[in-house]
Amino acid sequence: MAQDVATLFDEPQSSYRLAAPRLSPRMLTGLLVTMTLIPPLMIVLLWSVLPPVRANQLKAEVSIENDPPASFYKTDFADRVFDPNVNVVVRNLGDQPWTNVNVRVNRYYNVYDHEYPVLAGDQRSYLLSRFLLRGVFFDMRYNPIREVLIYARLPDGSRATYWKKFAD
């Protein structure tokens, strides 16, 4: 009985393993060399083909309208009264219009403005209650405004940013 089990495992179970191609040491070396050379070659190719990227700075001004005083956040949460008229005001001080504007508050809450360009000298006002993070709206009772970041596209197609930090 023990001999029958031993001979059972010595015989090949199927013929597909015998017909499968084998990787010789020379082929393995060639495969590893190819896998090592492809990423640097792709980087060089992309570097030579893709256009250069410019990091532009927006000429902008950001202010907060109807911002609660600093004492607002020192009071008890139950005593804080929600003011729905708090606005983030963005002004284009540059000489180029902005398109595809994204205004971000406290790194996470966004408002996308893709409909109309912000022309040179124009200003836009965004209600603070419009800023959204994964379905959750910004609530000024919990969060004071610490920073505002603006992303926009310039007429030449490049992206530009402006960042303003507010006092905590």
mmCIF file with all atom_site columns, C-alpha atoms in Angstrom, residues 67 73 82 86 88 105-110 127-133 135-147:
data_model
loop_
_atom_site.group_PDB
_atom_site.id
_atom_site.type_symbol
_atom_site.label_atom_id
_atom_site.label_alt_id
_atom_site.label_comp_id
_atom_site.label_asym_id
_atom_site.label_entity_id
_atom_site.label_seq_id
_atom_site.pdbx_PDB_ins_code
_atom_site.Cartn_x
_atom_site.Cartn_y
_atom_site.Cartn_z
_atom_site.occupancy
_atom_site.B_iso_or_equiv
_atom_site.pdbx_formal_charge
_atom_site.auth_seq_id
_atom_site.auth_comp_id
_atom_site.auth_asym_id
_atom_site.auth_atom_id
_atom_site.pdbx_PDB_model_num
ATOM 1  C CA . ASP A 1 67  ? -16.250 86.369 9.708  1.00 0.00 ? 67  ASP A CA 1
ATOM 2  C CA . TYR A 1 73  ? -14.587 80.005 19.045 1.00 0.00 ? 73  TYR A CA 1
ATOM 3  C CA . PHE A 1 82  ? -24.661 79.927 12.917 1.00 0.00 ? 82  PHE A CA 1
ATOM 4  C CA . VAL A 1 86  ? -20.126 84.211 5.815  1.00 0.00 ? 86  VAL A CA 1
ATOM 5  C CA . VAL A 1 88  ? -14.979 83.870 1.034  1.00 0.00 ? 88  VAL A CA 1
ATOM 6  C CA . VAL A 1 105 ? -10.651 76.178 2.607  1.00 0.00 ? 105 VAL A CA 1
ATOM 7  C CA . ASN A 1 106 ? -8.602  74.481 5.352  1.00 0.00 ? 106 ASN A CA 1
ATOM 8  C CA . ARG A 1 107 ? -7.024  72.066 2.844  1.00 0.00 ? 107 ARG A CA 1
ATOM 9  C CA . TYR A 1 108 ? -10.099 69.900 2.430  1.00 0.00 ? 108 TYR A CA 1
ATOM 10 C CA . TYR A 1 109 ? -13.306 71.839 1.711  1.00 0.00 ? 109 TYR A CA 1
ATOM 11 C CA . ASN A 1 110 ? -13.689 72.774 -1.979 1.00 0.00 ? 110 ASN A CA 1
ATOM 12 C CA . LEU A 1 127 ? -20.799 81.274 0.635  1.00 0.00 ? 127 LEU A CA 1
ATOM 13 C CA . LEU A 1 128 ? -18.869 79.348 3.248  1.00 0.00 ? 128 LEU A CA 1
ATOM 14 C CA . SER A 1 129 ? -21.733 76.868 3.518  1.00 0.00 ? 129 SER A CA 1
ATOM 15 C CA . ARG A 1 130 ? -21.094 75.852 -0.159 1.00 0.00 ? 130 ARG A CA 1
ATOM 16 C CA . PHE A 1 131 ? -17.659 74.401 0.582  1.00 0.00 ? 131 PHE A CA 1
ATOM 17 C CA . LEU A 1 132 ? -17.852 70.640 0.483  1.00 0.00 ? 132 LEU A CA 1
ATOM 18 C CA . LEU A 1 133 ? -15.775 67.633 1.535  1.00 0.00 ? 133 LEU A CA 1
ATOM 19 C CA . GLY A 1 135 ? -20.758 65.239 1.057  1.00 0.00 ? 135 GLY A CA 1
ATOM 20 C CA . VAL A 1 136 ? -20.081 67.204 4.262  1.00 0.00 ? 136 VAL A CA 1
ATOM 21 C CA . PHE A 1 137 ? -20.455 70.974 4.149  1.00 0.00 ? 137 PHE A CA 1
ATOM 22 C CA . PHE A 1 138 ? -18.128 73.356 5.969  1.00 0.00 ? 138 PHE A CA 1
ATOM 23 C CA . ASP A 1 139 ? -19.594 74.382 9.317  1.00 0.00 ? 139 ASP A CA 1
ATOM 24 C CA . MET A 1 140 ? -18.053 77.511 10.774 1.00 0.00 ? 140 MET A CA 1
ATOM 25 C CA . ARG A 1 141 ? -19.240 76.573 14.277 1.00 0.00 ? 141 ARG A CA 1
ATOM 26 C CA . TYR A 1 142 ? -16.700 73.738 14.328 1.00 0.00 ? 142 TYR A CA 1
ATOM 27 C CA . ASN A 1 143 ? -13.941 75.134 12.142 1.00 0.00 ? 143 ASN A CA 1
ATOM 28 C CA . PRO A 1 144 ? -12.367 78.553 12.029 1.00 0.00 ? 144 PRO A CA 1
ATOM 29 C CA . ILE A 1 145 ? -10.950 79.468 8.633  1.00 0.00 ? 145 ILE A CA 1
ATOM 30 C CA . ARG A 1 146 ? -7.194  78.867 8.810  1.00 0.00 ? 146 ARG A CA 1
ATOM 31 C CA . GLU A 1 147 ? -6.202  79.022 5.146  1.00 0.00 ? 147 GLU A CA 1
#
